[in-house]
Coordinates of C-alpha atoms in Angstrom, one line a residue:
Chain O
M252 CA -78.8 0.1 3.1
S253 CA -76.8 -3.0 4.0
P254 CA -77.7 -6.5 2.8
I255 CA -79.1 -9.3 4.8
L256 CA -78.7 -13.3 4.9
V257 CA -81.5 -14.9 5.9
V258 CA -80.9 -18.7 6.6
G259 CA -83.8 -21.0 7.4
S260 CA -86.2 -23.0 6.5
V261 CA -88.6 -23.2 3.2
A262 CA -91.8 -24.9 3.3
F263 CA -95.2 -25.7 2.5
D264 CA -97.5 -25.3 5.4
T265 CA -101.3 -27.2 5.3
L266 CA -103.2 -24.9 7.5
H267 CA -106.1 -25.8 9.4
N268 CA -108.3 -22.9 11.3
A269 CA -111.7 -21.5 11.9
Q270 CA -111.4 -20.1 8.6
G271 CA -111.2 -23.4 6.9
S272 CA -108.1 -25.8 5.4
F273 CA -105.4 -24.2 3.2
P274 CA -103.2 -27.1 1.6
R275 CA -99.4 -26.2 1.0
V276 CA -99.3 -22.6 1.5
L277 CA -95.9 -21.0 1.3
G278 CA -94.2 -21.2 4.2
G279 CA -90.9 -21.7 6.2
S280 CA -89.2 -19.4 8.6
A281 CA -86.6 -18.2 6.0
V282 CA -89.7 -17.1 3.7
Y283 CA -91.8 -15.1 6.0
A284 CA -88.3 -13.7 7.4
S285 CA -87.2 -12.7 3.6
I286 CA -90.4 -11.4 2.3
A287 CA -90.8 -8.8 5.6
A288 CA -87.2 -8.0 5.3
S289 CA -87.2 -7.1 1.2
L290 CA -89.4 -4.4 1.9
L291 CA -86.8 -2.6 3.8
S292 CA -83.2 -4.0 2.5
Q293 CA -81.5 -6.4 0.2
V294 CA -82.1 -9.8 1.1
R295 CA -79.9 -13.2 0.5
L296 CA -81.8 -16.0 1.4
V297 CA -80.0 -19.5 2.2
G298 CA -82.3 -22.8 2.2
V299 CA -83.0 -26.0 0.6
V300 CA -86.2 -26.9 -1.4
G301 CA -87.2 -29.9 -3.3
D302 CA -87.8 -29.9 -7.1
D303 CA -91.4 -29.9 -6.2
Y304 CA -90.9 -26.1 -5.4
P305 CA -93.1 -24.0 -7.6
E306 CA -91.3 -21.6 -10.2
S307 CA -94.2 -19.2 -9.1
A308 CA -92.7 -19.0 -5.8
T309 CA -89.5 -18.5 -6.6
A310 CA -90.5 -16.0 -9.2
M311 CA -92.5 -14.0 -6.2
L312 CA -89.2 -14.0 -4.2
R313 CA -86.9 -12.8 -7.0
E314 CA -89.1 -10.1 -7.7
R315 CA -89.1 -9.0 -4.3
G316 CA -85.1 -8.5 -5.0
I317 CA -84.5 -11.6 -3.1
D318 CA -81.3 -12.9 -3.9
L319 CA -81.9 -16.9 -4.3
T320 CA -78.3 -17.9 -5.4
G321 CA -78.1 -19.9 -2.0
L322 CA -81.4 -21.7 -2.5
E323 CA -80.5 -25.2 -2.9
V324 CA -83.0 -27.4 -5.0
S325 CA -82.3 -31.2 -3.9
P326 CA -84.1 -34.3 -5.4
G327 CA -87.2 -35.0 -3.7
E328 CA -90.2 -33.1 -1.9
T329 CA -89.9 -29.5 0.1
F330 CA -90.2 -29.6 3.9
H331 CA -94.1 -30.0 4.5
W332 CA -95.9 -29.1 7.8
E333 CA -99.5 -29.5 8.8
G334 CA -101.2 -28.0 11.8
R335 CA -104.3 -27.2 13.2
Y336 CA -105.0 -23.5 15.3
T337 CA -107.6 -23.6 18.0
D338 CA -110.6 -21.0 17.3
D339 CA -109.0 -18.2 19.0
L340 CA -105.8 -19.0 17.3
T341 CA -103.6 -18.6 20.4
S342 CA -102.4 -22.2 20.1
R343 CA -101.8 -24.8 17.6
E344 CA -101.0 -28.8 17.3
S345 CA -98.7 -30.0 15.0
I346 CA -100.5 -32.9 12.6
R347 CA -97.5 -33.6 10.5
T348 CA -94.1 -32.5 9.9
E349 CA -92.5 -34.1 6.8
L350 CA -88.9 -32.9 6.7
N351 CA -88.0 -34.1 3.2
V352 CA -85.1 -32.5 1.7
F353 CA -84.8 -30.2 4.7
A354 CA -83.7 -33.3 6.7
E355 CA -80.4 -33.2 4.9
F356 CA -79.7 -29.7 4.9
Q357 CA -76.6 -28.4 5.4
P358 CA -76.4 -24.7 4.9
K359 CA -73.9 -23.7 2.3
I360 CA -73.0 -19.8 2.3
P361 CA -72.4 -18.8 -1.3
A362 CA -68.9 -17.0 -1.3
A363 CA -70.5 -13.6 -2.6
F364 CA -72.4 -13.9 0.8
A365 CA -69.8 -14.6 3.4
E366 CA -69.4 -11.0 4.2
S367 CA -73.0 -10.1 4.9
P368 CA -73.3 -7.4 7.4
F369 CA -76.7 -8.5 8.6
V370 CA -77.3 -12.2 9.5
M371 CA -80.8 -13.7 10.6
L372 CA -80.5 -17.0 11.5
A373 CA -84.0 -17.9 11.6
N374 CA -85.6 -21.2 13.4
I375 CA -83.7 -23.9 12.2
Q376 CA -81.4 -26.8 14.4
P377 CA -79.2 -24.7 16.3
E378 CA -75.9 -27.1 15.0
L379 CA -76.8 -25.5 11.4
Q380 CA -77.4 -22.0 12.7
I381 CA -73.6 -22.5 14.2
S382 CA -72.6 -23.8 10.9
V383 CA -73.7 -20.8 9.4
L384 CA -71.5 -18.4 11.6
D385 CA -68.7 -20.5 10.8
Q386 CA -69.2 -19.4 7.4
I387 CA -69.8 -15.7 7.8
R388 CA -66.7 -13.2 8.1
S389 CA -67.2 -10.6 11.1
P390 CA -70.9 -9.8 10.6
K391 CA -72.1 -6.7 12.1
L392 CA -75.4 -8.1 13.6
V393 CA -76.2 -11.5 13.9
V394 CA -79.9 -12.1 15.2
A395 CA -81.4 -15.6 16.0
D396 CA -84.5 -17.2 16.4
T397 CA -85.4 -20.5 18.1
M398 CA -88.2 -23.0 19.2
N399 CA -89.0 -25.0 22.1
L400 CA -88.0 -28.3 20.0
W401 CA -84.4 -27.3 20.4
I402 CA -84.3 -26.3 23.9
D403 CA -85.8 -29.7 24.4
I404 CA -83.3 -31.6 22.2
A405 CA -80.6 -29.7 21.4
R406 CA -80.0 -27.5 24.3
P407 CA -76.1 -27.7 24.5
A408 CA -75.8 -26.7 20.8
L409 CA -78.3 -23.9 21.8
E410 CA -76.1 -22.5 24.5
R411 CA -73.2 -22.5 22.1
L412 CA -75.1 -20.7 19.6
L413 CA -76.0 -18.0 21.8
K414 CA -72.6 -17.0 22.8
R415 CA -72.1 -16.0 19.3
V416 CA -75.3 -13.9 18.4
D417 CA -76.0 -10.4 19.2
V418 CA -79.8 -10.4 19.1
L419 CA -81.9 -13.5 20.4
I420 CA -85.9 -13.4 19.4
I421 CA -87.6 -16.0 21.2
N422 CA -91.4 -16.0 22.5
E423 CA -92.3 -15.7 26.0
E424 CA -93.2 -19.3 26.7
E425 CA -89.8 -20.4 25.3
A426 CA -88.0 -18.1 27.0
R427 CA -89.6 -19.5 30.3
Q428 CA -88.6 -22.9 29.1
L429 CA -85.2 -21.9 28.1
T430 CA -84.6 -20.1 31.6
G431 CA -86.5 -22.1 33.8
R432 CA -87.9 -18.9 35.4
H433 CA -91.3 -17.2 35.2
H434 CA -90.9 -13.5 36.0
L435 CA -90.2 -11.5 32.7
V436 CA -87.3 -9.4 34.7
E437 CA -85.9 -12.7 35.6
V438 CA -86.3 -13.9 32.4
Q439 CA -84.6 -11.3 30.5
R440 CA -81.7 -11.4 32.5
A441 CA -81.1 -14.9 32.5
L442 CA -81.4 -14.6 28.8
L443 CA -78.6 -12.1 28.5
A444 CA -76.5 -14.2 30.7
L445 CA -76.4 -16.9 27.4
G446 CA -74.5 -14.3 25.6
P447 CA -76.6 -12.1 23.6
T448 CA -76.3 -8.3 24.1
T449 CA -80.2 -8.1 23.2
V450 CA -83.0 -10.0 23.9
I451 CA -86.8 -9.5 22.0
V452 CA -89.3 -11.5 23.8
K453 CA -92.4 -11.7 21.8
Q454 CA -95.8 -12.4 23.7
G455 CA -98.0 -12.5 20.5
E456 CA -101.3 -10.7 20.9
Y457 CA -99.5 -9.0 23.8
G458 CA -96.9 -7.4 21.9
A459 CA -92.9 -7.9 22.5
W460 CA -90.1 -6.4 24.8
L461 CA -86.6 -5.6 23.8
F462 CA -84.0 -6.2 26.7
Q463 CA -80.6 -4.9 27.1
P464 CA -78.6 -4.6 30.4
G465 CA -80.5 -1.8 32.3
V466 CA -82.8 -1.0 29.1
A467 CA -86.5 -2.3 28.5
F468 CA -88.8 -1.3 25.7
H469 CA -92.0 -2.3 24.9
A470 CA -94.3 -2.3 21.8
P471 CA -97.8 -3.7 21.8
A472 CA -99.6 -5.9 19.1
F473 CA -101.5 -3.9 16.7
P474 CA -105.5 -4.3 17.9
L475 CA -106.6 -5.8 14.4
E476 CA -110.1 -5.8 13.3
T477 CA -109.2 -9.2 11.2
V478 CA -106.6 -11.8 12.1
L479 CA -106.9 -14.8 10.0
D480 CA -103.8 -16.8 10.7
P481 CA -100.6 -16.2 12.9
T482 CA -98.3 -18.5 11.2
G483 CA -94.9 -16.9 10.2
A484 CA -95.8 -13.5 12.4
G485 CA -92.9 -14.1 14.5
D486 CA -90.6 -14.7 11.1
S487 CA -92.0 -11.6 9.6
F488 CA -91.4 -9.6 13.0
A489 CA -88.1 -10.8 12.8
G490 CA -87.5 -9.9 8.9
G491 CA -89.0 -6.5 9.5
F492 CA -86.9 -6.1 12.6
L493 CA -83.6 -6.7 10.9
G494 CA -84.8 -5.1 7.5
Y495 CA -85.2 -1.9 9.3
L496 CA -81.5 -2.2 11.0
A497 CA -79.8 -3.3 7.6
R498 CA -81.8 -0.4 5.9
E499 CA -80.8 2.5 8.6
N500 CA -77.1 0.4 8.8
D501 CA -77.1 1.0 12.4
I502 CA -77.3 -0.9 15.6
S503 CA -77.8 1.8 18.0
L504 CA -80.6 1.7 20.9
P505 CA -82.6 4.1 19.2
T506 CA -82.8 2.4 16.1
L507 CA -83.2 -1.0 17.9
R508 CA -86.3 0.5 19.2
R509 CA -87.7 1.7 15.9
A510 CA -86.9 -1.6 14.7
V511 CA -88.9 -3.2 16.9
V512 CA -92.0 -1.4 16.0
V513 CA -91.3 -2.1 12.2
G514 CA -91.1 -5.7 13.0
S515 CA -94.4 -5.5 15.0
A516 CA -96.0 -3.8 11.9
L517 CA -94.8 -6.5 9.8
A518 CA -96.2 -9.3 12.0
S519 CA -99.3 -7.5 12.3
F520 CA -99.9 -7.4 8.5
C521 CA -98.7 -11.0 8.5
V522 CA -101.6 -12.3 10.4
E523 CA -104.3 -10.6 8.7
G524 CA -104.0 -13.2 5.9
I525 CA -103.9 -16.7 5.3
G526 CA -100.1 -17.7 5.2
P527 CA -98.0 -14.8 3.4
N528 CA -101.0 -13.7 1.6
R529 CA -101.2 -10.5 2.8
L530 CA -97.9 -9.8 3.8
V531 CA -96.8 -10.3 0.2
E532 CA -99.4 -7.4 -0.7
V533 CA -97.9 -5.1 1.8
G534 CA -95.9 -1.7 0.0
M535 CA -93.7 0.6 2.3
A536 CA -96.6 3.2 2.6
D537 CA -98.7 0.6 4.3
V538 CA -95.6 0.0 6.4
N539 CA -95.0 3.6 7.1
G540 CA -99.1 4.0 7.9
R541 CA -98.7 1.4 10.3
V542 CA -95.8 2.2 11.9
A543 CA -97.3 5.7 12.4
A544 CA -100.8 3.9 13.9
F545 CA -98.3 2.2 16.4
D546 CA -96.8 5.5 17.7
E547 CA -99.9 6.7 18.2
L548 CA -101.4 3.6 20.4
V549 CA -98.6 4.5 23.1
R550 CA -98.7 8.4 22.7
A551 CA -99.3 9.4 26.3
Chain W
M248 CA -108.0 19.7 42.1
S249 CA -111.4 18.1 42.3
P250 CA -112.8 15.7 44.9
I251 CA -113.3 12.2 44.3
L252 CA -116.1 10.1 45.7
V253 CA -114.8 6.5 46.3
V254 CA -117.4 4.0 47.1
G255 CA -116.7 0.0 47.6
S256 CA -115.6 -2.6 49.9
V257 CA -113.1 -1.9 53.0
A258 CA -112.1 -5.2 54.2
F259 CA -109.3 -7.4 56.2
D260 CA -107.8 -9.8 53.5
T261 CA -105.9 -13.0 55.0
L262 CA -103.1 -13.7 52.1
H263 CA -101.1 -16.7 51.3
N264 CA -98.6 -16.7 48.7
A265 CA -94.9 -17.4 48.4
Q266 CA -93.8 -15.3 50.4
G267 CA -95.6 -16.7 53.4
S268 CA -99.0 -15.9 55.1
F269 CA -100.3 -12.6 56.1
P270 CA -103.2 -12.4 58.0
R271 CA -105.9 -9.5 58.4
V272 CA -104.1 -7.1 56.0
L273 CA -106.0 -4.0 55.4
G274 CA -107.8 -4.3 52.1
G275 CA -110.8 -3.6 50.0
S276 CA -111.6 -1.9 46.8
A277 CA -112.3 1.5 48.4
V278 CA -109.2 1.4 50.3
Y279 CA -106.8 0.7 47.7
A280 CA -108.7 3.1 45.1
S281 CA -108.5 5.8 48.1
I282 CA -104.9 5.2 48.8
A283 CA -103.7 5.7 45.4
A284 CA -106.0 8.4 44.6
S285 CA -105.3 10.4 48.0
L286 CA -101.6 11.2 46.1
L287 CA -103.4 13.1 43.6
S288 CA -106.6 14.8 44.9
Q289 CA -109.1 14.8 47.8
V290 CA -110.6 12.2 48.4
R291 CA -114.1 11.0 50.0
L292 CA -114.6 7.2 51.2
V293 CA -118.0 5.8 51.5
G294 CA -118.2 2.1 53.2
V295 CA -118.6 -0.1 56.0
V296 CA -116.5 -1.5 58.5
G297 CA -117.1 -3.5 61.7
D298 CA -116.4 -2.2 65.2
D299 CA -113.2 -4.2 64.8
Y300 CA -111.7 -2.0 62.4
P301 CA -108.6 -0.6 64.1
E302 CA -108.0 3.1 64.7
S303 CA -104.5 2.8 63.3
A304 CA -105.9 2.2 59.9
T305 CA -108.8 5.0 60.1
A306 CA -105.7 7.2 61.2
M307 CA -103.6 6.3 58.3
L308 CA -106.5 7.1 56.1
R309 CA -107.1 10.5 57.5
E310 CA -103.5 11.4 57.6
R311 CA -103.4 11.1 53.7
G312 CA -106.4 13.9 53.7
I313 CA -109.2 11.1 52.8
D314 CA -112.3 12.1 54.2
L315 CA -114.3 9.6 56.4
T316 CA -117.5 11.0 56.9
G317 CA -119.0 8.4 54.9
L318 CA -117.1 5.6 56.7
E319 CA -120.1 3.9 58.1
V320 CA -119.0 1.8 61.6
S321 CA -121.6 -1.2 62.1
P322 CA -121.8 -3.2 65.2
G323 CA -119.9 -6.6 64.1
E324 CA -117.0 -7.8 62.3
T325 CA -115.4 -6.1 59.3
F326 CA -115.6 -7.9 55.8
H327 CA -112.9 -10.7 55.7
W328 CA -111.4 -12.3 52.6
E329 CA -108.8 -15.1 52.5
G330 CA -107.1 -16.0 49.5
R331 CA -104.2 -18.3 48.0
Y332 CA -101.9 -17.2 45.2
T333 CA -100.4 -19.5 43.0
D334 CA -96.1 -19.2 43.3
D335 CA -96.3 -17.1 39.9
L336 CA -98.6 -15.0 41.2
T337 CA -100.9 -15.3 38.1
S338 CA -103.8 -16.8 39.6
R339 CA -105.8 -17.3 43.1
E340 CA -108.1 -19.0 44.8
S341 CA -110.4 -17.8 47.6
I342 CA -110.3 -19.6 50.7
R343 CA -113.1 -17.8 52.6
T344 CA -115.4 -14.7 52.0
E345 CA -117.0 -13.4 55.2
L346 CA -118.9 -10.4 54.5
N347 CA -120.2 -9.8 58.2
V348 CA -121.3 -6.1 58.5
F349 CA -120.7 -5.8 54.3
A350 CA -123.9 -8.2 53.7
E351 CA -126.1 -5.5 54.8
F352 CA -124.3 -2.4 53.3
Q353 CA -126.4 0.2 51.8
P354 CA -124.2 3.2 50.9
K355 CA -125.7 6.2 52.1
I356 CA -123.6 9.2 50.6
P357 CA -123.5 12.2 52.8
A358 CA -125.2 15.4 51.7
A359 CA -121.9 17.3 51.6
F360 CA -120.7 14.7 49.0
A361 CA -123.9 14.5 46.6
E362 CA -122.2 16.8 44.4
S363 CA -119.0 15.1 43.9
P364 CA -117.6 15.8 40.4
F365 CA -115.5 12.6 40.2
V366 CA -117.0 9.2 41.2
M367 CA -115.5 6.0 41.4
L368 CA -117.6 2.8 42.0
A369 CA -115.3 0.4 43.0
N370 CA -116.0 -3.4 42.8
I371 CA -119.1 -4.1 44.8
Q372 CA -122.5 -5.2 43.7
P373 CA -123.9 -3.4 40.9
E374 CA -127.3 -2.7 42.5
L375 CA -125.3 -0.7 45.4
Q376 CA -123.4 1.2 42.4
I377 CA -126.3 2.1 41.0
S378 CA -128.0 3.4 44.2
V379 CA -124.9 5.3 44.6
L380 CA -125.4 7.1 41.2
D381 CA -129.1 7.7 42.5
Q382 CA -127.7 9.9 45.1
I383 CA -125.2 12.0 43.2
R384 CA -126.1 15.2 41.2
S385 CA -124.7 15.5 37.6
P386 CA -121.0 14.1 38.2
K387 CA -118.4 15.2 35.5
L388 CA -117.1 11.7 35.3
V389 CA -118.5 8.2 36.7
V390 CA -115.9 5.4 36.7
A391 CA -116.7 1.8 37.5
D392 CA -115.1 -1.7 38.0
T393 CA -116.6 -5.2 38.4
M394 CA -115.8 -8.6 38.6
N395 CA -116.8 -12.0 37.4
L396 CA -119.2 -12.8 40.3
W397 CA -121.7 -10.1 39.2
I398 CA -121.2 -11.0 35.5
D399 CA -122.6 -14.3 36.7
I400 CA -125.3 -13.8 39.1
A401 CA -125.9 -9.9 38.5
R402 CA -126.0 -9.5 34.6
P403 CA -129.3 -7.2 34.3
A404 CA -128.0 -5.1 37.1
L405 CA -124.7 -4.6 35.8
E406 CA -126.0 -3.8 32.4
R407 CA -128.4 -1.3 33.9
L408 CA -125.5 0.4 35.7
L409 CA -122.9 0.7 32.4
K410 CA -125.8 3.0 30.7
R411 CA -124.9 5.3 33.4
V412 CA -121.2 4.9 33.4
D413 CA -118.5 7.0 31.7
V414 CA -115.5 4.7 32.3
L415 CA -115.7 0.9 32.9
I416 CA -112.5 -0.4 34.1
I417 CA -112.5 -4.3 33.5
N418 CA -110.1 -7.0 33.5
E419 CA -109.6 -8.9 30.1
E420 CA -110.6 -12.1 31.4
E421 CA -113.9 -10.3 32.8
A422 CA -114.6 -8.4 29.7
R423 CA -114.4 -11.6 27.7
Q424 CA -116.7 -13.1 30.1
L425 CA -118.9 -10.3 29.8
T426 CA -119.0 -9.9 26.1
G427 CA -118.7 -13.4 24.9
R428 CA -115.9 -12.5 22.6
H429 CA -112.3 -13.4 22.7
H430 CA -110.7 -10.8 20.1
L431 CA -109.7 -7.5 21.9
V432 CA -111.0 -5.6 19.2
E433 CA -114.5 -7.3 19.3
V434 CA -114.5 -7.2 23.1
Q435 CA -113.9 -3.2 23.4
R436 CA -116.4 -2.4 20.6
A437 CA -119.3 -4.9 22.4
L438 CA -118.3 -3.0 25.8
L439 CA -118.4 0.4 24.2
A440 CA -122.0 -0.6 23.2
L441 CA -123.1 -1.3 26.8
G442 CA -122.7 2.3 27.4
P443 CA -119.6 3.7 28.8
T444 CA -117.9 6.1 26.5
T445 CA -114.4 4.9 27.6
V446 CA -113.2 1.3 28.4
I447 CA -110.0 0.1 30.2
V448 CA -109.1 -3.3 29.8
K449 CA -106.7 -4.6 32.1
Q450 CA -104.3 -7.1 31.4
G451 CA -102.4 -7.8 34.6
E452 CA -98.4 -8.3 33.7
Y453 CA -99.7 -7.3 30.1
G454 CA -100.5 -3.7 30.9
A455 CA -103.7 -1.9 29.8
W456 CA -105.7 -0.8 26.9
L457 CA -108.0 2.4 26.8
F458 CA -110.3 2.3 24.1
Q459 CA -113.0 5.0 23.1
P460 CA -114.9 4.7 19.6
G461 CA -111.8 4.8 17.0
V462 CA -109.4 5.1 19.7
A463 CA -106.9 2.8 21.0
F464 CA -104.0 3.7 23.7
H465 CA -101.8 1.1 25.5
A466 CA -99.3 1.1 28.5
P467 CA -97.5 -1.7 29.6
A468 CA -97.3 -3.3 33.0
F469 CA -93.7 -2.0 34.6
P470 CA -91.2 -4.8 34.4
L471 CA -90.6 -4.8 38.1
E472 CA -87.8 -6.5 39.9
T473 CA -89.7 -7.4 42.5
V474 CA -93.6 -8.8 42.5
L475 CA -94.8 -9.8 45.8
D476 CA -98.7 -9.4 46.0
P477 CA -101.0 -8.3 43.5
T478 CA -103.9 -7.8 45.5
G479 CA -105.2 -4.5 45.2
A480 CA -103.4 -3.8 42.1
G481 CA -106.6 -3.4 39.9
D482 CA -108.2 -1.1 42.4
S483 CA -104.9 1.1 42.7
F484 CA -104.7 1.4 38.9
A485 CA -108.2 2.9 39.0
G486 CA -107.8 5.2 42.1
G487 CA -104.4 6.4 40.1
F488 CA -106.3 6.9 37.0
L489 CA -109.3 9.0 38.4
G490 CA -107.0 10.7 41.1
Y491 CA -104.7 12.0 37.9
L492 CA -108.1 13.2 36.1
A493 CA -109.3 14.9 38.9
R494 CA -106.2 16.7 39.9
E495 CA -106.1 18.0 36.3
N496 CA -110.0 18.5 36.6
D497 CA -110.1 17.4 32.9
I498 CA -111.5 14.5 30.9
S499 CA -110.2 15.3 27.7
L500 CA -108.6 12.2 25.7
P501 CA -105.1 13.0 26.0
T502 CA -105.5 13.8 30.0
L503 CA -107.2 10.2 30.0
R504 CA -104.2 8.5 28.3
R505 CA -101.6 10.1 30.9
A506 CA -104.0 8.9 33.6
V507 CA -104.0 5.2 32.2
V508 CA -100.0 5.7 33.0
V509 CA -100.6 7.2 36.0
G510 CA -102.6 4.4 37.1
S511 CA -100.2 1.7 35.9
A512 CA -97.7 3.5 38.0
L513 CA -99.6 3.2 41.5
A514 CA -100.8 -0.2 40.4
S515 CA -96.8 -1.2 39.9
F516 CA -95.9 0.1 43.5
C517 CA -98.9 -1.5 44.7
V518 CA -97.7 -4.9 43.8
E519 CA -94.0 -4.4 45.4
G520 CA -95.5 -4.9 48.6
I521 CA -97.8 -7.0 50.6
G522 CA -101.4 -5.6 50.9
P523 CA -101.1 -1.8 50.6
N524 CA -97.7 -1.9 52.7
R525 CA -95.6 -0.6 49.7
L526 CA -98.4 1.7 48.3
V527 CA -98.7 3.7 51.4
E528 CA -95.1 4.5 51.6
V529 CA -95.0 6.2 48.1
G530 CA -94.9 9.6 47.4
M531 CA -95.5 12.1 44.3
A532 CA -91.8 12.2 43.6
D533 CA -91.9 8.2 43.4
V534 CA -94.7 8.6 41.2
N535 CA -93.1 10.8 39.0
G536 CA -90.5 9.3 38.6
R537 CA -92.0 6.0 37.7
V538 CA -94.5 7.7 35.1
A539 CA -91.0 9.0 33.6
A540 CA -89.7 5.3 33.3
F541 CA -93.0 3.8 31.7
D542 CA -92.7 6.9 29.2
E543 CA -89.1 5.5 28.4
L544 CA -90.7 1.8 28.2
V545 CA -92.4 2.8 25.2
R546 CA -90.3 5.7 23.4
A547 CA -89.5 4.4 20.1

């Protein structure tokens, strides 16, 4: 079991969906990824919160063994996002994005974390993701996520970042936006040409693909009885994926394939609750059970 | 190896897509399904063509061992459909639908075919699909396809049909239209409640699901280098699916799962060419190779 450095946003999310309105739920890419990864390995979270971030939240994260040495507390308010999902949960609109203390975030990697073998650059500005890599010594594997906003306004930095990343995790729509291609085989080839040796294209309710040159692997999304809120599903996938690699301390292709299934399992739990409410309840027995159910979904 | 009765449309398709315009390509649900199934089992095709249907086409079908005793030739022109695909091939618009001799089609099952153990009711009016079942004695397995048009204008007949069908093959959008549900787990439950013991929901570039009560199985779509024309892919899937069941003469769940993979393989060949051009070139070695490649796609 190797430690994972997770750098990303820590936030409150106000969510509106068919279930109702849920003000100031715990959110942020680093939080979802850390919660998921902490089931499988040791996690070091780097991020920033305001002085309004509740002790109950940091206590919950600490109880999961997440090292919060790198969680900066700045005077002011925590990053707050508010959004509304369509009733079928397939799309959402942002209502408010209050960066607050996150606007000035400059990730500072504690000296004790500089040799973290596994690094998760959760979704934040690519310039900040690069600055994290500048503070890390010879990681074994760097995984990065990104979003449409950075493809729009920070593409040069994103392209610089991708040359230093081992695994890019990106959703299909953003992958098409980044590459200007529609057809999946062309999309993955164009993504691999940007630098990563492994690309994971997430397709939401249609599952996820892992690509390496000459390799394609698919895991479906789990057909769930209850889907309440997709917020954080992608970050939970990334956390589960990297958590599994760190637990195995291996990045060979067979392990990467299993990691996609484990990531899919964590994402499937995430969407069963509002915010991280379901994800935080899940134990390793649940994960193992769902991974076995995933295996059964594709056993031909 | 058991024989398969395939009943459906036999047509010319005029196709427009990014590759160009292709007038009067061989088409029709029964033709694609029969070509695919004939690789795996013995096929009996029932349909109607006009006196313009070329001898080269019937010769091609006969050379594949397809029994054309039930292919009626009526005075007049063969069913002709013309359509245009978007450049990304994800949607199409109908430009012309000339039913011609197909307008008066009343399937007459030759006496020698009345005990066909496997029956493929390819996409035609549900009333005609029912009339086929009325002419068949105790089939082992009945598979039906349908389309949005019949859900719109012939729902009562479609619902009567579904009570007599073992396997419904339907695309996702049509499944949502038929059930009024969006969420896949609810969609499949509502479809099974209509009568079939097995439901296959096709998701195009996102693969296909097989459902039975308490059972879910997924096969991805093959990530192809070249996708030229999706016309007939669903019918090729159905033909490959049923062809495999007939070859094995078995309808147990493990065989149904394998059959979904074989159907997916046939559909993947179909889209690599314009009309059935690629499909007709394919041999069993190709199919076996692609099925092995499918297995590799999901081997976790």
